[in-house]
Amino acid sequence: MARVIRVLLVDDDALVRAGLRLMLASASDIDVVGEAGDGDEVEALVDRHRPDLVLMDIRMPGVDGLEATRLLRARPDAPEIVMLTTFTTDGYVLRALRAGAAGFLLKHTRPERIIDAVRQAAAGEPVMSSEALGQLIGAVTSRPEPTAASGTPSAAEAARSLGLLGPREREVAVAVSHGRTNAEIAAALYMSVPTVKSHISHILAKLDLNNRVQIALLVHRAGPA
């Protein structure tokens, strides 16, 4: 029997939640287990429903998606979180990814893409398009060198972090930064998919990162080897 992905919807717009629920209901392997209109409701609903994934609005009037994401990702066995936003250039997106979100979707994304993205995120795969990832990387690399207080590693710090990885882990990290899926990395590097997953788990643990999007940002911050 196929696994059913349990999803929690968090958005202050009831019409957006209704639209998401309707489109996700067309997928037999996705079950919307709850809804919240503000970030302050999320932790209690996660405790109650144990979702695999949260679709989270960034801007909400009370506790916004950034703070809710930070709080959820600090918990053991935290669900995956995909942020919902209106613009790929939204400055909140980078902060959301650093808080531990697995990626983001535009609210006007095609229904079939949202369904595929839920499946990908639940499986630990990236959920942003290459165009969106390119905009994010451009935003990171075009900014002035960060200060220690900014919470963003400098190019030198990022390079030192990557130096902690073994050669194959480094190859996997670079492939992740190009937006490749586990299957694509496995084919390119002549590995099995379980081996790729194992390398990614080791990279996350060694570098104290939450997800593969943060791996990509770190690689691009470090710059060419």
JSON list of C-alpha atoms in Angstrom, two decimals:
[
{"chain": "A", "resi": 1, "resn": "MET", "atom": "CA", "xyz": [0.00, 0.00, 0.00]},
{"chain": "A", "resi": 2, "resn": "ALA", "atom": "CA", "xyz": [1.37, 3.42, -1.02]},
{"chain": "A", "resi": 3, "resn": "ARG", "atom": "CA", "xyz": [2.35, 5.80, 1.74]},
{"chain": "A", "resi": 4, "resn": "VAL", "atom": "CA", "xyz": [-0.10, 8.66, 2.34]},
{"chain": "A", "resi": 5, "resn": "ILE", "atom": "CA", "xyz": [1.55, 12.05, 2.88]},
{"chain": "A", "resi": 6, "resn": "ARG", "atom": "CA", "xyz": [-0.04, 13.99, 5.72]},
{"chain": "A", "resi": 7, "resn": "VAL", "atom": "CA", "xyz": [-0.14, 17.75, 5.03]},
{"chain": "A", "resi": 8, "resn": "LEU", "atom": "CA", "xyz": [-0.93, 20.73, 7.25]},
{"chain": "A", "resi": 9, "resn": "LEU", "atom": "CA", "xyz": [-1.99, 23.98, 5.51]},
{"chain": "A", "resi": 10, "resn": "VAL", "atom": "CA", "xyz": [-1.03, 27.30, 7.15]},
{"chain": "A", "resi": 11, "resn": "ASP", "atom": "CA", "xyz": [-2.24, 30.54, 5.51]},
{"chain": "A", "resi": 12, "resn": "ASP", "atom": "CA", "xyz": [-4.20, 33.49, 6.82]},
{"chain": "A", "resi": 13, "resn": "ASP", "atom": "CA", "xyz": [-6.32, 33.58, 3.64]},
{"chain": "A", "resi": 14, "resn": "ALA", "atom": "CA", "xyz": [-9.17, 31.06, 3.93]},
{"chain": "A", "resi": 15, "resn": "LEU", "atom": "CA", "xyz": [-9.68, 31.09, 0.16]},
{"chain": "A", "resi": 16, "resn": "VAL", "atom": "CA", "xyz": [-6.04, 30.10, -0.41]},
{"chain": "A", "resi": 17, "resn": "ARG", "atom": "CA", "xyz": [-6.41, 27.25, 2.08]},
{"chain": "A", "resi": 18, "resn": "ALA", "atom": "CA", "xyz": [-9.62, 26.10, 0.39]},
{"chain": "A", "resi": 19, "resn": "GLY", "atom": "CA", "xyz": [-7.94, 26.14, -3.02]},
{"chain": "A", "resi": 20, "resn": "LEU", "atom": "CA", "xyz": [-4.95, 24.18, -1.77]},
{"chain": "A", "resi": 21, "resn": "ARG", "atom": "CA", "xyz": [-7.17, 21.64, -0.03]},
{"chain": "A", "resi": 22, "resn": "LEU", "atom": "CA", "xyz": [-9.22, 21.19, -3.19]},
{"chain": "A", "resi": 23, "resn": "MET", "atom": "CA", "xyz": [-6.23, 20.64, -5.46]},
{"chain": "A", "resi": 24, "resn": "LEU", "atom": "CA", "xyz": [-4.44, 18.30, -3.02]},
{"chain": "A", "resi": 25, "resn": "ALA", "atom": "CA", "xyz": [-7.64, 16.26, -2.61]},
{"chain": "A", "resi": 26, "resn": "SER", "atom": "CA", "xyz": [-7.23, 15.12, -6.22]},
{"chain": "A", "resi": 27, "resn": "ALA", "atom": "CA", "xyz": [-4.13, 13.12, -5.22]},
{"chain": "A", "resi": 28, "resn": "SER", "atom": "CA", "xyz": [-4.91, 9.76, -3.60]},
{"chain": "A", "resi": 29, "resn": "ASP", "atom": "CA", "xyz": [-1.56, 9.71, -1.76]},
{"chain": "A", "resi": 30, "resn": "ILE", "atom": "CA", "xyz": [-1.98, 13.13, -0.06]},
{"chain": "A", "resi": 31, "resn": "ASP", "atom": "CA", "xyz": [-4.21, 13.82, 2.94]},
{"chain": "A", "resi": 32, "resn": "VAL", "atom": "CA", "xyz": [-4.76, 17.34, 4.30]},
{"chain": "A", "resi": 33, "resn": "VAL", "atom": "CA", "xyz": [-5.00, 16.67, 8.03]},
{"chain": "A", "resi": 34, "resn": "GLY", "atom": "CA", "xyz": [-5.48, 20.21, 9.28]},
{"chain": "A", "resi": 35, "resn": "GLU", "atom": "CA", "xyz": [-5.48, 23.95, 8.63]},
{"chain": "A", "resi": 36, "resn": "ALA", "atom": "CA", "xyz": [-4.27, 27.01, 10.50]},
{"chain": "A", "resi": 37, "resn": "GLY", "atom": "CA", "xyz": [-4.81, 30.71, 9.85]},
{"chain": "A", "resi": 38, "resn": "ASP", "atom": "CA", "xyz": [-1.75, 31.91, 11.75]},
{"chain": "A", "resi": 39, "resn": "GLY", "atom": "CA", "xyz": [1.66, 30.69, 12.84]},
{"chain": "A", "resi": 40, "resn": "ASP", "atom": "CA", "xyz": [0.74, 30.67, 16.51]},
{"chain": "A", "resi": 41, "resn": "GLU", "atom": "CA", "xyz": [-1.57, 27.69, 15.88]},
{"chain": "A", "resi": 42, "resn": "VAL", "atom": "CA", "xyz": [1.01, 25.53, 14.14]},
{"chain": "A", "resi": 43, "resn": "GLU", "atom": "CA", "xyz": [2.82, 23.78, 16.98]},
{"chain": "A", "resi": 44, "resn": "ALA", "atom": "CA", "xyz": [-0.40, 22.58, 18.61]},
{"chain": "A", "resi": 45, "resn": "LEU", "atom": "CA", "xyz": [-1.70, 21.29, 15.28]},
{"chain": "A", "resi": 46, "resn": "VAL", "atom": "CA", "xyz": [1.58, 19.49, 14.56]},
{"chain": "A", "resi": 47, "resn": "ASP", "atom": "CA", "xyz": [1.32, 17.81, 17.96]},
{"chain": "A", "resi": 48, "resn": "ARG", "atom": "CA", "xyz": [-2.27, 16.81, 17.22]},
{"chain": "A", "resi": 49, "resn": "HIS", "atom": "CA", "xyz": [-2.01, 15.66, 13.60]},
{"chain": "A", "resi": 50, "resn": "ARG", "atom": "CA", "xyz": [1.68, 14.67, 13.14]},
{"chain": "A", "resi": 51, "resn": "PRO", "atom": "CA", "xyz": [1.91, 15.91, 9.52]},
{"chain": "A", "resi": 52, "resn": "ASP", "atom": "CA", "xyz": [4.77, 14.86, 7.24]},
{"chain": "A", "resi": 53, "resn": "LEU", "atom": "CA", "xyz": [4.81, 18.28, 5.61]},
{"chain": "A", "resi": 54, "resn": "VAL", "atom": "CA", "xyz": [3.59, 21.81, 6.30]},
{"chain": "A", "resi": 55, "resn": "LEU", "atom": "CA", "xyz": [2.68, 24.23, 3.50]},
{"chain": "A", "resi": 56, "resn": "MET", "atom": "CA", "xyz": [3.35, 27.55, 5.24]},
{"chain": "A", "resi": 57, "resn": "ASP", "atom": "CA", "xyz": [2.56, 31.10, 4.20]},
{"chain": "A", "resi": 58, "resn": "ILE", "atom": "CA", "xyz": [5.41, 33.52, 4.84]},
{"chain": "A", "resi": 59, "resn": "ARG", "atom": "CA", "xyz": [3.40, 36.62, 5.73]},
{"chain": "A", "resi": 60, "resn": "MET", "atom": "CA", "xyz": [0.73, 36.26, 8.41]},
{"chain": "A", "resi": 61, "resn": "PRO", "atom": "CA", "xyz": [-0.62, 38.91, 10.80]},
{"chain": "A", "resi": 62, "resn": "GLY", "atom": "CA", "xyz": [0.33, 37.24, 14.10]},
{"chain": "A", "resi": 63, "resn": "VAL", "atom": "CA", "xyz": [3.22, 34.77, 14.18]},
{"chain": "A", "resi": 64, "resn": "ASP", "atom": "CA", "xyz": [4.61, 34.78, 10.65]},
{"chain": "A", "resi": 65, "resn": "GLY", "atom": "CA", "xyz": [5.86, 31.77, 8.72]},
{"chain": "A", "resi": 66, "resn": "LEU", "atom": "CA", "xyz": [9.50, 32.55, 9.44]},
{"chain": "A", "resi": 67, "resn": "GLU", "atom": "CA", "xyz": [9.11, 32.33, 13.21]},
{"chain": "A", "resi": 68, "resn": "ALA", "atom": "CA", "xyz": [6.78, 29.33, 12.96]},
{"chain": "A", "resi": 69, "resn": "THR", "atom": "CA", "xyz": [9.32, 27.55, 10.76]},
{"chain": "A", "resi": 70, "resn": "ARG", "atom": "CA", "xyz": [12.17, 28.29, 13.15]},
{"chain": "A", "resi": 71, "resn": "LEU", "atom": "CA", "xyz": [10.20, 26.91, 16.08]},
{"chain": "A", "resi": 72, "resn": "LEU", "atom": "CA", "xyz": [9.09, 23.78, 14.22]},
{"chain": "A", "resi": 73, "resn": "ARG", "atom": "CA", "xyz": [12.53, 22.93, 12.83]},
{"chain": "A", "resi": 74, "resn": "ALA", "atom": "CA", "xyz": [14.01, 23.16, 16.33]},
{"chain": "A", "resi": 75, "resn": "ARG", "atom": "CA", "xyz": [11.80, 20.25, 17.41]},
{"chain": "A", "resi": 76, "resn": "PRO", "atom": "CA", "xyz": [12.78, 16.59, 17.21]},
{"chain": "A", "resi": 77, "resn": "ASP", "atom": "CA", "xyz": [11.14, 14.77, 14.29]},
{"chain": "A", "resi": 78, "resn": "ALA", "atom": "CA", "xyz": [10.12, 18.08, 12.72]},
{"chain": "A", "resi": 79, "resn": "PRO", "atom": "CA", "xyz": [7.96, 17.89, 9.59]},
{"chain": "A", "resi": 80, "resn": "GLU", "atom": "CA", "xyz": [9.28, 19.19, 6.29]},
{"chain": "A", "resi": 81, "resn": "ILE", "atom": "CA", "xyz": [8.21, 22.77, 5.61]},
{"chain": "A", "resi": 82, "resn": "VAL", "atom": "CA", "xyz": [7.56, 24.34, 2.22]},
{"chain": "A", "resi": 83, "resn": "MET", "atom": "CA", "xyz": [6.93, 28.06, 2.20]},
{"chain": "A", "resi": 84, "resn": "LEU", "atom": "CA", "xyz": [4.23, 29.72, 0.12]},
{"chain": "A", "resi": 85, "resn": "THR", "atom": "CA", "xyz": [5.00, 33.13, -1.30]},
{"chain": "A", "resi": 86, "resn": "THR", "atom": "CA", "xyz": [3.95, 35.53, -4.04]},
{"chain": "A", "resi": 87, "resn": "PHE", "atom": "CA", "xyz": [7.29, 36.60, -5.51]},
{"chain": "A", "resi": 88, "resn": "THR", "atom": "CA", "xyz": [10.51, 34.64, -6.08]},
{"chain": "A", "resi": 89, "resn": "THR", "atom": "CA", "xyz": [12.43, 37.84, -5.29]},
{"chain": "A", "resi": 90, "resn": "ASP", "atom": "CA", "xyz": [10.78, 38.17, -1.89]},
{"chain": "A", "resi": 91, "resn": "GLY", "atom": "CA", "xyz": [13.52, 38.88, 0.66]},
{"chain": "A", "resi": 92, "resn": "TYR", "atom": "CA", "xyz": [11.77, 36.71, 3.21]},
{"chain": "A", "resi": 93, "resn": "VAL", "atom": "CA", "xyz": [12.51, 33.59, 1.19]},
{"chain": "A", "resi": 94, "resn": "LEU", "atom": "CA", "xyz": [16.22, 33.50, 2.04]},
{"chain": "A", "resi": 95, "resn": "ARG", "atom": "CA", "xyz": [15.44, 33.93, 5.72]},
{"chain": "A", "resi": 96, "resn": "ALA", "atom": "CA", "xyz": [12.90, 31.11, 5.51]},
{"chain": "A", "resi": 97, "resn": "LEU", "atom": "CA", "xyz": [15.44, 28.74, 3.96]},
{"chain": "A", "resi": 98, "resn": "ARG", "atom": "CA", "xyz": [17.97, 29.59, 6.64]},
{"chain": "A", "resi": 99, "resn": "ALA", "atom": "CA", "xyz": [15.30, 28.88, 9.25]},
{"chain": "A", "resi": 100, "resn": "GLY", "atom": "CA", "xyz": [15.04, 25.35, 7.91]},
{"chain": "A", "resi": 101, "resn": "ALA", "atom": "CA", "xyz": [12.35, 25.41, 5.21]},
{"chain": "A", "resi": 102, "resn": "ALA", "atom": "CA", "xyz": [12.87, 22.82, 2.48]},
{"chain": "A", "resi": 103, "resn": "GLY", "atom": "CA", "xyz": [12.00, 25.23, -0.30]},
{"chain": "A", "resi": 104, "resn": "PHE", "atom": "CA", "xyz": [9.17, 27.37, -1.53]},
{"chain": "A", "resi": 105, "resn": "LEU", "atom": "CA", "xyz": [6.32, 27.51, -4.02]},
{"chain": "A", "resi": 106, "resn": "LEU", "atom": "CA", "xyz": [4.60, 30.43, -5.65]},
{"chain": "A", "resi": 107, "resn": "LYS", "atom": "CA", "xyz": [0.92, 30.62, -4.77]},
{"chain": "A", "resi": 108, "resn": "HIS", "atom": "CA", "xyz": [-0.04, 30.67, -8.45]},
{"chain": "A", "resi": 109, "resn": "THR", "atom": "CA", "xyz": [1.96, 27.49, -9.23]},
{"chain": "A", "resi": 110, "resn": "ARG", "atom": "CA", "xyz": [0.06, 25.00, -11.40]},
{"chain": "A", "resi": 111, "resn": "PRO", "atom": "CA", "xyz": [-1.90, 22.44, -9.33]},
{"chain": "A", "resi": 112, "resn": "GLU", "atom": "CA", "xyz": [-0.01, 19.45, -10.74]},
{"chain": "A", "resi": 113, "resn": "ARG", "atom": "CA", "xyz": [3.31, 21.10, -9.83]},
{"chain": "A", "resi": 114, "resn": "ILE", "atom": "CA", "xyz": [2.16, 21.71, -6.25]},
{"chain": "A", "resi": 115, "resn": "ILE", "atom": "CA", "xyz": [1.14, 18.06, -5.94]},
{"chain": "A", "resi": 116, "resn": "ASP", "atom": "CA", "xyz": [4.52, 16.92, -7.32]},
{"chain": "A", "resi": 117, "resn": "ALA", "atom": "CA", "xyz": [6.30, 19.35, -4.99]},
{"chain": "A", "resi": 118, "resn": "VAL", "atom": "CA", "xyz": [4.53, 17.93, -1.94]},
{"chain": "A", "resi": 119, "resn": "ARG", "atom": "CA", "xyz": [5.64, 14.45, -2.95]},
{"chain": "A", "resi": 120, "resn": "GLN", "atom": "CA", "xyz": [9.21, 15.61, -3.58]},
{"chain": "A", "resi": 121, "resn": "ALA", "atom": "CA", "xyz": [9.52, 17.49, -0.31]},
{"chain": "A", "resi": 122, "resn": "ALA", "atom": "CA", "xyz": [8.10, 14.59, 1.68]},
{"chain": "A", "resi": 123, "resn": "ALA", "atom": "CA", "xyz": [10.77, 12.39, 0.07]},
{"chain": "A", "resi": 124, "resn": "GLY", "atom": "CA", "xyz": [13.54, 14.84, 0.97]},
{"chain": "A", "resi": 125, "resn": "GLU", "atom": "CA", "xyz": [13.95, 16.24, -2.54]},
{"chain": "A", "resi": 126, "resn": "PRO", "atom": "CA", "xyz": [14.26, 19.96, -3.44]},
{"chain": "A", "resi": 127, "resn": "VAL", "atom": "CA", "xyz": [11.01, 21.66, -4.39]},
{"chain": "A", "resi": 128, "resn": "MET", "atom": "CA", "xyz": [12.07, 24.85, -6.14]},
{"chain": "A", "resi": 129, "resn": "SER", "atom": "CA", "xyz": [12.56, 25.32, -9.85]},
{"chain": "A", "resi": 130, "resn": "SER", "atom": "CA", "xyz": [16.03, 25.92, -11.25]},
{"chain": "A", "resi": 131, "resn": "GLU", "atom": "CA", "xyz": [14.94, 29.47, -12.12]},
{"chain": "A", "resi": 132, "resn": "ALA", "atom": "CA", "xyz": [13.88, 30.15, -8.54]},
{"chain": "A", "resi": 133, "resn": "LEU", "atom": "CA", "xyz": [17.05, 28.59, -7.17]},
{"chain": "A", "resi": 134, "resn": "GLY", "atom": "CA", "xyz": [19.05, 30.76, -9.54]},
{"chain": "A", "resi": 135, "resn": "GLN", "atom": "CA", "xyz": [17.37, 33.88, -8.20]},
{"chain": "A", "resi": 136, "resn": "LEU", "atom": "CA", "xyz": [18.08, 32.81, -4.64]},
{"chain": "A", "resi": 137, "resn": "ILE", "atom": "CA", "xyz": [21.72, 32.06, -5.38]},
{"chain": "A", "resi": 138, "resn": "GLY", "atom": "CA", "xyz": [22.02, 35.39, -7.18]},
{"chain": "A", "resi": 139, "resn": "ALA", "atom": "CA", "xyz": [20.63, 37.17, -4.14]},
{"chain": "A", "resi": 140, "resn": "VAL", "atom": "CA", "xyz": [23.18, 35.43, -1.90]},
{"chain": "A", "resi": 141, "resn": "THR", "atom": "CA", "xyz": [26.25, 35.88, -4.08]},
{"chain": "A", "resi": 142, "resn": "SER", "atom": "CA", "xyz": [25.49, 39.47, -5.10]},
{"chain": "A", "resi": 143, "resn": "ARG", "atom": "CA", "xyz": [25.26, 40.72, -1.53]},
{"chain": "A", "resi": 144, "resn": "PRO", "atom": "CA", "xyz": [28.21, 42.33, 0.25]},
{"chain": "A", "resi": 145, "resn": "GLU", "atom": "CA", "xyz": [30.36, 40.05, 2.39]},
{"chain": "A", "resi": 146, "resn": "PRO", "atom": "CA", "xyz": [28.23, 39.36, 5.50]},
{"chain": "A", "resi": 147, "resn": "THR", "atom": "CA", "xyz": [29.23, 40.31, 9.00]},
{"chain": "A", "resi": 148, "resn": "ALA", "atom": "CA", "xyz": [29.47, 37.84, 11.87]},
{"chain": "A", "resi": 149, "resn": "ALA", "atom": "CA", "xyz": [26.27, 39.30, 13.34]},
{"chain": "A", "resi": 150, "resn": "SER", "atom": "CA", "xyz": [24.25, 38.62, 10.18]},
{"chain": "A", "resi": 151, "resn": "GLY", "atom": "CA", "xyz": [24.09, 34.86, 10.72]},
{"chain": "A", "resi": 152, "resn": "THR", "atom": "CA", "xyz": [25.22, 34.27, 7.13]},
{"chain": "A", "resi": 153, "resn": "PRO", "atom": "CA", "xyz": [28.65, 32.64, 6.60]},
{"chain": "A", "resi": 154, "resn": "SER", "atom": "CA", "xyz": [31.29, 34.57, 4.69]},
{"chain": "A", "resi": 155, "resn": "ALA", "atom": "CA", "xyz": [32.82, 33.02, 1.58]},
{"chain": "A", "resi": 156, "resn": "ALA", "atom": "CA", "xyz": [35.87, 31.99, 3.63]},
{"chain": "A", "resi": 157, "resn": "GLU", "atom": "CA", "xyz": [33.73, 30.45, 6.38]},
{"chain": "A", "resi": 158, "resn": "ALA", "atom": "CA", "xyz": [31.65, 28.58, 3.81]},
{"chain": "A", "resi": 159, "resn": "ALA", "atom": "CA", "xyz": [34.80, 27.26, 2.13]},
{"chain": "A", "resi": 160, "resn": "ARG", "atom": "CA", "xyz": [36.16, 26.09, 5.49]},
{"chain": "A", "resi": 161, "resn": "SER", "atom": "CA", "xyz": [32.89, 24.27, 6.18]},
{"chain": "A", "resi": 162, "resn": "LEU", "atom": "CA", "xyz": [33.03, 22.50, 2.83]},
{"chain": "A", "resi": 163, "resn": "GLY", "atom": "CA", "xyz": [36.61, 21.51, 3.65]},
{"chain": "A", "resi": 164, "resn": "LEU", "atom": "CA", "xyz": [35.19, 19.23, 6.35]},
{"chain": "A", "resi": 165, "resn": "LEU", "atom": "CA", "xyz": [33.66, 17.02, 3.65]},
{"chain": "A", "resi": 166, "resn": "GLY", "atom": "CA", "xyz": [35.27, 14.05, 2.01]},
{"chain": "A", "resi": 167, "resn": "PRO", "atom": "CA", "xyz": [35.82, 14.08, -1.79]},
{"chain": "A", "resi": 168, "resn": "ARG", "atom": "CA", "xyz": [32.64, 12.17, -2.62]},
{"chain": "A", "resi": 169, "resn": "GLU", "atom": "CA", "xyz": [30.59, 14.21, -0.15]},
{"chain": "A", "resi": 170, "resn": "ARG", "atom": "CA", "xyz": [31.93, 17.36, -1.80]},
{"chain": "A", "resi": 171, "resn": "GLU", "atom": "CA", "xyz": [30.88, 16.05, -5.23]},
{"chain": "A", "resi": 172, "resn": "VAL", "atom": "CA", "xyz": [27.41, 15.32, -3.92]},
{"chain": "A", "resi": 173, "resn": "ALA", "atom": "CA", "xyz": [27.19, 18.78, -2.30]},
{"chain": "A", "resi": 174, "resn": "VAL", "atom": "CA", "xyz": [28.11, 20.45, -5.59]},
{"chain": "A", "resi": 175, "resn": "ALA", "atom": "CA", "xyz": [25.51, 18.37, -7.44]},
{"chain": "A", "resi": 176, "resn": "VAL", "atom": "CA", "xyz": [22.90, 19.37, -4.87]},
{"chain": "A", "resi": 177, "resn": "SER", "atom": "CA", "xyz": [23.81, 23.02, -5.48]},
{"chain": "A", "resi": 178, "resn": "HIS", "atom": "CA", "xyz": [22.95, 22.52, -9.16]},
{"chain": "A", "resi": 179, "resn": "GLY", "atom": "CA", "xyz": [19.42, 21.50, -8.16]},
{"chain": "A", "resi": 180, "resn": "ARG", "atom": "CA", "xyz": [19.80, 17.83, -9.13]},
{"chain": "A", "resi": 181, "resn": "THR", "atom": "CA", "xyz": [17.56, 15.17, -7.64]},
{"chain": "A", "resi": 182, "resn": "ASN", "atom": "CA", "xyz": [18.92, 12.12, -5.83]},
{"chain": "A", "resi": 183, "resn": "ALA", "atom": "CA", "xyz": [18.34, 9.98, -8.92]},
{"chain": "A", "resi": 184, "resn": "GLU", "atom": "CA", "xyz": [20.18, 12.47, -11.15]},
{"chain": "A", "resi": 185, "resn": "ILE", "atom": "CA", "xyz": [23.10, 12.65, -8.71]},
{"chain": "A", "resi": 186, "resn": "ALA", "atom": "CA", "xyz": [23.25, 8.85, -8.53]},
{"chain": "A", "resi": 187, "resn": "ALA", "atom": "CA", "xyz": [23.42, 8.58, -12.33]},
{"chain": "A", "resi": 188, "resn": "ALA", "atom": "CA", "xyz": [26.02, 11.34, -12.71]},
{"chain": "A", "resi": 189, "resn": "LEU", "atom": "CA", "xyz": [28.32, 10.05, -9.96]},
{"chain": "A", "resi": 190, "resn": "TYR", "atom": "CA", "xyz": [27.75, 6.31, -10.54]},
{"chain": "A", "resi": 191, "resn": "MET", "atom": "CA", "xyz": [26.23, 5.72, -7.12]},
{"chain": "A", "resi": 192, "resn": "SER", "atom": "CA", "xyz": [23.04, 4.10, -5.92]},
{"chain": "A", "resi": 193, "resn": "VAL", "atom": "CA", "xyz": [20.25, 6.39, -4.72]},
{"chain": "A", "resi": 194, "resn": "PRO", "atom": "CA", "xyz": [20.57, 5.05, -1.13]},
{"chain": "A", "resi": 195, "resn": "THR", "atom": "CA", "xyz": [24.28, 5.96, -1.22]},
{"chain": "A", "resi": 196, "resn": "VAL", "atom": "CA", "xyz": [23.44, 9.49, -2.36]},
{"chain": "A", "resi": 197, "resn": "LYS", "atom": "CA", "xyz": [20.92, 9.80, 0.47]},
{"chain": "A", "resi": 198, "resn": "SER", "atom": "CA", "xyz": [23.53, 8.56, 2.93]},
{"chain": "A", "resi": 199, "resn": "HIS", "atom": "CA", "xyz": [26.06, 11.14, 1.70]},
{"chain": "A", "resi": 200, "resn": "ILE", "atom": "CA", "xyz": [23.48, 13.93, 2.02]},
{"chain": "A", "resi": 201, "resn": "SER", "atom": "CA", "xyz": [22.65, 12.84, 5.57]},
{"chain": "A", "resi": 202, "resn": "HIS", "atom": "CA", "xyz": [26.35, 12.90, 6.47]},
{"chain": "A", "resi": 203, "resn": "ILE", "atom": "CA", "xyz": [26.78, 16.35, 4.88]},
{"chain": "A", "resi": 204, "resn": "LEU", "atom": "CA", "xyz": [23.86, 17.75, 6.84]},
{"chain": "A", "resi": 205, "resn": "ALA", "atom": "CA", "xyz": [25.21, 16.32, 10.09]},
{"chain": "A", "resi": 206, "resn": "LYS", "atom": "CA", "xyz": [28.81, 17.46, 9.50]},
{"chain": "A", "resi": 207, "resn": "LEU", "atom": "CA", "xyz": [27.85, 21.01, 8.52]},
{"chain": "A", "resi": 208, "resn": "ASP", "atom": "CA", "xyz": [24.96, 21.38, 10.99]},
{"chain": "A", "resi": 209, "resn": "LEU", "atom": "CA", "xyz": [22.46, 22.16, 8.24]},
{"chain": "A", "resi": 210, "resn": "ASN", "atom": "CA", "xyz": [18.73, 21.44, 8.04]},
{"chain": "A", "resi": 211, "resn": "ASN", "atom": "CA", "xyz": [18.20, 20.53, 4.39]},
{"chain": "A", "resi": 212, "resn": "ARG", "atom": "CA", "xyz": [19.68, 20.36, 0.91]},
{"chain": "A", "resi": 213, "resn": "VAL", "atom": "CA", "xyz": [18.69, 23.93, 0.06]},
{"chain": "A", "resi": 214, "resn": "GLN", "atom": "CA", "xyz": [21.06, 25.11, 2.78]},
{"chain": "A", "resi": 215, "resn": "ILE", "atom": "CA", "xyz": [23.75, 22.88, 1.26]},
{"chain": "A", "resi": 216, "resn": "ALA", "atom": "CA", "xyz": [23.21, 24.64, -2.09]},
{"chain": "A", "resi": 217, "resn": "LEU", "atom": "CA", "xyz": [23.42, 28.09, -0.52]},
{"chain": "A", "resi": 218, "resn": "LEU", "atom": "CA", "xyz": [26.62, 27.18, 1.32]},
{"chain": "A", "resi": 219, "resn": "VAL", "atom": "CA", "xyz": [28.28, 25.84, -1.84]},
{"chain": "A", "resi": 220, "resn": "HIS", "atom": "CA", "xyz": [27.40, 28.97, -3.79]},
{"chain": "A", "resi": 221, "resn": "ARG", "atom": "CA", "xyz": [28.51, 31.23, -0.93]},
{"chain": "A", "resi": 222, "resn": "ALA", "atom": "CA", "xyz": [31.91, 29.46, -0.94]},
{"chain": "A", "resi": 223, "resn": "GLY", "atom": "CA", "xyz": [32.35, 30.16, -4.65]},
{"chain": "A", "resi": 224, "resn": "PRO", "atom": "CA", "xyz": [34.57, 28.26, -7.11]},
{"chain": "A", "resi": 225, "resn": "ALA", "atom": "CA", "xyz": [36.91, 25.71, -5.54]}
]
